[in-house]
CSV table of C-alpha atoms in Angstrom, one decimal:
chain,number,residue,atom,x,y,z
A,139,MET,CA,28.3,-7.1,-17.0
A,140,GLU,CA,26.2,-8.1,-20.1
A,141,SER,CA,23.5,-5.6,-20.8
A,142,ALA,CA,19.8,-6.1,-21.7
A,143,ASN,CA,17.6,-3.6,-23.4
A,144,HIS,CA,13.8,-3.0,-22.9
A,145,THR,CA,12.8,-6.2,-24.7
A,146,GLY,CA,12.2,-8.0,-21.4
A,147,ILE,CA,15.2,-10.4,-21.1
A,148,ALA,CA,16.7,-8.9,-18.0
A,149,GLU,CA,16.5,-10.6,-14.6
A,150,PHE,CA,16.7,-8.9,-11.3
A,151,VAL,CA,18.2,-10.2,-8.0
A,152,LEU,CA,16.4,-8.9,-4.9
A,153,LEU,CA,18.9,-8.7,-2.1
A,154,GLY,CA,16.2,-8.7,0.5
A,155,LEU,CA,16.3,-7.4,4.1
A,156,SER,CA,19.4,-9.3,5.1
A,157,ASP,CA,22.0,-11.8,3.8
A,158,ASP,CA,22.4,-13.4,7.3
A,159,PRO,CA,21.1,-17.0,6.8
A,160,GLN,CA,20.2,-17.3,10.5
A,161,LEU,CA,17.7,-14.4,10.2
A,162,GLN,CA,15.9,-15.9,7.2
A,163,PRO,CA,13.6,-18.2,9.2
A,164,LEU,CA,12.7,-15.3,11.5
A,165,PHE,CA,11.9,-13.0,8.5
A,166,PHE,CA,9.9,-15.8,6.9
A,167,GLY,CA,7.8,-16.5,10.0
A,168,LEU,CA,7.3,-12.8,10.8
A,169,PHE,CA,6.2,-11.7,7.3
A,170,LEU,CA,4.1,-14.8,6.8
A,171,CYS,CA,2.2,-14.0,10.0
A,172,MET,CA,1.8,-10.4,9.1
A,173,TYR,CA,0.6,-11.3,5.6
A,174,LEU,CA,-2.0,-13.8,6.9
A,175,VAL,CA,-3.3,-11.3,9.5
A,176,THR,CA,-3.6,-8.7,6.7
A,177,LEU,CA,-5.4,-11.2,4.4
A,178,LEU,CA,-7.8,-12.3,7.2
A,179,GLY,CA,-8.5,-8.8,8.5
A,180,ASN,CA,-9.2,-7.2,5.1
A,181,LEU,CA,-11.2,-10.2,3.8
A,182,LEU,CA,-13.4,-10.1,6.9
A,183,ILE,CA,-14.2,-6.4,6.3
A,184,ILE,CA,-15.1,-7.0,2.7
A,185,LEU,CA,-17.3,-10.0,3.6
A,186,ALA,CA,-19.0,-8.1,6.4
A,187,VAL,CA,-19.7,-5.0,4.4
A,188,SER,CA,-20.9,-6.8,1.3
A,189,SER,CA,-23.2,-9.2,3.3
A,190,ASP,CA,-24.9,-6.7,5.6
A,191,THR,CA,-27.3,-4.1,4.1
A,192,HIS,CA,-26.9,-1.9,7.2
A,193,LEU,CA,-23.3,-1.2,6.2
A,194,HIS,CA,-24.1,-0.1,2.6
A,195,SER,CA,-23.2,3.5,3.2
A,196,PRO,CA,-20.5,5.7,1.7
A,197,MET,CA,-18.1,5.3,4.7
A,198,TYR,CA,-18.1,1.5,4.6
A,199,PHE,CA,-18.0,1.5,0.8
A,200,PHE,CA,-14.7,3.4,0.9
A,201,LEU,CA,-13.4,1.2,3.7
A,202,CYS,CA,-14.2,-1.9,1.6
A,203,ASN,CA,-12.3,-0.4,-1.3
A,204,LEU,CA,-9.4,0.4,1.0
A,205,SER,CA,-9.3,-3.3,2.2
A,206,PHE,CA,-9.3,-4.5,-1.4
A,207,VAL,CA,-6.4,-2.1,-2.3
A,208,GLU,CA,-4.5,-3.3,0.7
A,209,LEU,CA,-5.0,-6.9,-0.4
A,210,CYS,CA,-3.7,-6.1,-3.8
A,211,LEU,CA,-0.7,-4.2,-2.5
A,212,THR,CA,0.5,-6.9,-0.1
A,213,SER,CA,-0.2,-9.8,-2.5
A,214,ALA,CA,1.9,-8.1,-5.2
A,215,THR,CA,5.0,-8.0,-3.0
A,216,ILE,CA,5.0,-10.3,0.1
A,217,PRO,CA,4.3,-13.7,-1.5
A,218,LYS,CA,7.3,-13.3,-3.8
A,219,MET,CA,9.5,-12.4,-0.9
A,220,LEU,CA,8.3,-15.4,1.1
A,221,VAL,CA,9.0,-17.7,-1.9
A,222,ASN,CA,12.5,-16.3,-2.3
A,223,ILE,CA,13.3,-16.8,1.4
A,224,GLN,CA,11.9,-20.4,1.5
A,225,ALA,CA,13.5,-21.4,-1.8
A,226,GLN,CA,16.8,-19.6,-1.0
A,227,ARG,CA,16.5,-17.7,-4.3
A,228,LYS,CA,16.5,-14.0,-4.9
A,229,ASP,CA,15.7,-13.7,-8.6
A,230,ILE,CA,12.6,-12.1,-10.1
A,231,SER,CA,11.8,-11.9,-13.8
A,232,TYR,CA,11.9,-8.6,-15.7
A,233,ARG,CA,8.1,-8.8,-16.3
A,234,GLY,CA,7.4,-9.7,-12.7
A,235,CYS,CA,9.5,-6.8,-11.6
A,236,LEU,CA,7.5,-4.3,-13.8
A,237,THR,CA,4.3,-5.8,-12.3
A,238,GLN,CA,5.2,-4.8,-8.8
A,239,PRO,CA,5.4,-1.0,-9.5
A,240,LEU,CA,1.9,-1.4,-11.1
A,241,ASN,CA,1.0,-1.5,-7.6
A,242,PHE,CA,-1.9,3.0,-3.1
A,243,THR,CA,-24.7,10.5,3.1
A,244,VAL,CA,-26.2,13.6,2.1
A,245,ILE,CA,-23.5,14.9,-0.2
A,246,MET,CA,-21.9,11.5,-0.7
A,247,ASN,CA,-24.6,9.7,-2.7
A,248,PRO,CA,-23.9,6.1,-4.1
A,249,GLN,CA,-23.3,7.4,-7.6
A,250,LEU,CA,-20.6,9.9,-6.4
A,251,CYS,CA,-19.0,7.2,-4.2
A,252,VAL,CA,-18.7,4.8,-7.2
A,253,LEU,CA,-17.4,7.7,-9.4
A,254,LEU,CA,-14.7,8.6,-6.9
A,255,VAL,CA,-13.5,5.0,-6.5
A,256,LEU,CA,-13.4,4.5,-10.3
A,257,LEU,CA,-11.6,7.8,-10.7
A,258,SER,CA,-8.9,6.8,-8.2
A,259,TRP,CA,-8.4,3.4,-9.9
A,260,PHE,CA,-8.3,5.1,-13.3
A,261,ILE,CA,-5.7,7.6,-12.2
A,262,MET,CA,-3.5,5.0,-10.5
A,263,PHE,CA,-3.8,2.7,-13.5
A,264,TRP,CA,-2.5,5.3,-15.9
A,265,VAL,CA,0.2,6.5,-13.5
A,266,SER,CA,1.5,2.9,-13.1
A,267,LEU,CA,1.3,2.3,-16.9
A,268,LEU,CA,3.3,5.5,-17.6
A,269,HIS,CA,5.9,4.4,-15.1
A,270,ILE,CA,6.1,0.9,-16.7
A,271,LEU,CA,6.4,2.4,-20.2
A,272,LEU,CA,9.2,4.6,-19.2
A,273,LEU,CA,11.0,1.8,-17.4
A,274,LYS,CA,10.8,-0.4,-20.5
A,275,GLN,CA,12.9,2.2,-22.3
A,276,LEU,CA,15.8,1.9,-19.8
A,277,THR,CA,18.7,-0.5,-20.0
A,278,PHE,CA,19.4,-3.0,-17.3
A,279,SER,CA,22.1,-5.7,-16.9
A,280,THR,CA,21.0,-9.2,-17.6
A,281,CYS,CA,21.4,-10.1,-13.9
A,282,MET,CA,20.9,-6.8,-11.9
A,283,THR,CA,21.0,-6.8,-8.1
A,284,VAL,CA,18.3,-4.7,-6.3
A,285,PRO,CA,19.0,-3.9,-2.6
A,286,HIS,CA,15.4,-4.4,-1.7
A,287,PHE,CA,12.8,-7.1,-0.9
A,288,PHE,CA,10.6,-6.1,-3.9
A,289,CYS,CA,10.9,-4.1,-7.1
A,290,GLU,CA,10.5,-0.6,-5.6
A,291,LEU,CA,10.4,2.0,-8.4
A,292,SER,CA,13.2,4.3,-7.0
A,293,GLN,CA,15.5,1.3,-6.6
A,294,LEU,CA,15.0,0.3,-10.2
A,295,LEU,CA,15.9,3.8,-11.3
A,296,LYS,CA,19.2,3.6,-9.4
A,297,ALA,CA,19.9,0.1,-10.9
A,298,THR,CA,19.9,1.2,-14.5
A,299,SER,CA,22.7,2.6,-16.6
A,300,SER,CA,20.4,4.8,-18.6
A,301,ASN,CA,19.5,8.5,-18.2
A,302,THR,CA,16.6,8.5,-15.7
A,303,LEU,CA,15.9,12.3,-15.6
A,304,ILE,CA,12.4,11.9,-17.1
A,305,ASN,CA,11.6,9.0,-14.8
A,306,ILE,CA,12.7,11.0,-11.7
A,307,ILE,CA,10.8,14.1,-12.7
A,308,LEU,CA,7.7,12.0,-13.2
A,309,LEU,CA,8.2,10.3,-9.8
A,310,TYR,CA,8.5,13.6,-8.0
A,311,VAL,CA,5.5,15.1,-9.8
A,312,VAL,CA,3.3,12.1,-9.1
A,313,THR,CA,4.4,12.0,-5.5
A,314,ALA,CA,3.6,15.6,-5.1
A,315,LEU,CA,0.2,15.3,-6.7
A,316,LEU,CA,-0.9,12.0,-5.2
A,317,GLY,CA,1.0,12.4,-1.9
A,318,VAL,CA,1.6,15.9,-0.7
A,319,PHE,CA,-1.8,17.3,-1.8
A,320,PRO,CA,-3.8,14.4,-0.1
A,321,VAL,CA,-1.8,14.8,3.1
A,322,THR,CA,-2.6,18.5,3.1
A,323,GLY,CA,-6.3,17.8,2.7
A,324,ILE,CA,-6.2,15.1,5.4
A,325,LEU,CA,-4.4,17.5,7.9
A,326,TYR,CA,-6.9,20.2,7.1
A,327,SER,CA,-9.8,17.8,7.7
A,328,TYR,CA,-8.4,16.7,11.0
A,329,SER,CA,-7.8,20.3,12.1
A,330,GLN,CA,-11.5,20.9,11.5
A,331,ILE,CA,-12.4,17.8,13.4
A,332,VAL,CA,-10.3,18.8,16.4
A,333,SER,CA,-11.8,22.3,16.3
A,334,SER,CA,-15.3,20.7,16.4
A,335,LEU,CA,-14.3,18.4,19.2
A,336,MET,CA,-12.9,21.3,21.3
A,337,ARG,CA,-16.4,22.8,21.3
A,338,MET,CA,-18.0,19.6,22.6
A,339,SER,CA,-19.3,19.7,26.1
A,340,PHE,CA,-19.4,15.9,26.8
A,341,SER,CA,-16.0,14.9,28.1
A,342,VAL,CA,-16.6,11.1,27.6
A,343,GLY,CA,-17.6,11.6,23.9
A,344,LYS,CA,-14.8,14.0,23.4
A,345,SER,CA,-12.1,11.6,24.8
A,346,LYS,CA,-13.6,8.7,22.7
A,347,ALA,CA,-13.5,10.9,19.5
A,348,PHE,CA,-9.9,12.0,20.2
A,349,SER,CA,-8.9,8.4,20.7
A,350,THR,CA,-10.4,7.4,17.4
A,351,CYS,CA,-9.0,10.3,15.5
A,352,GLY,CA,-5.6,9.8,17.1
A,353,SER,CA,-5.4,6.2,16.0
A,354,HIS,CA,-6.5,7.1,12.5
A,355,LEU,CA,-4.0,10.0,12.2
A,356,CYS,CA,-1.2,7.7,13.4
A,357,VAL,CA,-1.7,5.1,10.7
A,358,VAL,CA,-2.2,7.8,8.1
A,359,SER,CA,1.0,9.5,9.2
A,360,LEU,CA,2.9,6.2,9.1
A,361,PHE,CA,1.7,5.4,5.6
A,362,TYR,CA,2.2,8.8,4.0
A,363,GLY,CA,5.4,9.7,6.0
A,364,THR,CA,7.3,6.5,5.0
A,365,GLY,CA,5.8,6.5,1.5
A,366,LEU,CA,6.7,10.1,0.8
A,367,GLY,CA,10.1,9.7,2.4
A,368,VAL,CA,11.0,6.7,0.2
A,369,HIS,CA,9.8,8.3,-3.1
A,370,LEU,CA,11.1,11.8,-2.6
A,371,SER,CA,14.5,10.8,-1.3
A,372,SER,CA,15.6,7.4,-2.4
A,373,ALA,CA,15.9,8.2,-6.1
A,374,ARG,CA,19.0,10.3,-5.3
A,375,THR,CA,20.2,8.9,-2.0
A,376,HIS,CA,21.7,5.5,-1.3
A,377,SER,CA,20.5,4.5,2.1
A,378,SER,CA,19.1,1.2,1.1
A,379,GLN,CA,18.6,-0.2,4.6
A,380,GLY,CA,16.6,2.8,5.7
A,381,ASN,CA,14.5,2.7,2.5
A,382,MET,CA,13.7,-1.0,3.0
A,383,ILE,CA,12.6,-0.4,6.6
A,384,ALA,CA,10.4,2.5,5.5
A,385,SER,CA,9.0,0.4,2.7
A,386,VAL,CA,8.1,-2.3,5.1
A,387,MET,CA,6.0,0.3,7.0
A,388,TYR,CA,3.8,1.3,4.1
A,389,THR,CA,3.6,-2.0,2.2
A,390,VAL,CA,3.3,-4.5,5.1
A,391,VAL,CA,2.6,-2.8,8.5
A,392,THR,CA,-0.1,-0.3,7.5
A,393,PRO,CA,-2.2,-2.8,5.5
A,394,MET,CA,-2.1,-5.1,8.5
A,395,LEU,CA,-3.1,-2.3,10.9
A,396,ASN,CA,-5.9,-0.7,8.8
A,397,PRO,CA,-8.6,-3.4,9.4
A,398,PHE,CA,-8.1,-3.0,13.2
A,399,ILE,CA,-7.9,0.8,13.1
A,400,TYR,CA,-10.7,1.6,10.7
A,401,SER,CA,-13.2,-1.3,10.9
A,402,LEU,CA,-12.7,-4.1,13.4
A,403,ARG,CA,-13.0,-1.7,16.3
A,404,ASN,CA,-16.3,-0.5,14.9
A,405,LYS,CA,-19.4,-1.9,16.6
A,406,ASP,CA,-21.4,-2.0,13.3
A,407,VAL,CA,-18.7,-4.0,11.6
A,408,LYS,CA,-18.3,-6.3,14.6
A,409,GLY,CA,-22.1,-6.8,14.6
A,410,ALA,CA,-22.1,-7.6,10.9
A,411,LEU,CA,-19.2,-10.1,11.4
A,412,GLY,CA,-21.1,-11.8,14.2
A,413,ARG,CA,-24.2,-12.2,12.1
A,414,LEU,CA,-22.1,-13.5,9.2
A,415,LEU,CA,-20.4,-16.0,11.4
A,416,SER,CA,-23.7,-17.1,12.9
A,417,ARG,CA,-25.2,-17.7,9.4
A,418,ALA,CA,-22.1,-19.6,8.4
A,419,ALA,CA,-22.3,-21.8,11.6
A,420,SER,CA,-26.0,-22.5,11.1
A,421,CYS,CA,-25.4,-23.7,7.5
A,422,PRO,CA,-25.5,-27.6,7.2
């Protein structure tokens, strides 16, 4: 095959979830519905939080930021997959492929909340930029097939003919720093929550708190479990089908579930949405 260097002339072919033409309408309808639910749920949260002063607190500020991140994540991958299915095309440009990896009240005063969000965006921007700069030094064939439905970083590393040792080391280090350590902190936080719940005397409140924490922990485990599994294993292994299924979990399923798990079950958010819809209905 003819080779292309890092000047940006290469084109990738995304093999997608399946080559079976009979399954393409099913995949298109399924992922279109999931994408629309994700858009609607996260947009409603952003609108509700931004329009209601009662929700201008640290918790809802971070939830609003989470919704925005989920919108960016799904919009960077799913629309291209839907277009490819509908147009019966599987190609994506070199630049378009690099753009997809560029995609993750007392103490907490507003200034600290803003600082933490800016810090997280700053870190992820430079991590993504570093990955892109290293990818641009690799050599790819002019029409390279990628056994995935989007340009997942570890799949690109397996597709190149160049030495990817530095890329893999960076991938593992970043995954450890931004994946393993946060998971450890989350598990420690939930252990403290469970310890506090066990000391509660009200059984009704305890069961409700356990239900809330359980649903939160399930979606967190789904996101980090599949994300860490993909990034820590797929750069060296070749189970493309398993990696694709895991990638669907953290790029499509969890962004769709987050609005329902974190916000839309919350009475404050539901009340804000009700007031927002009432104002919208009363407008001439």
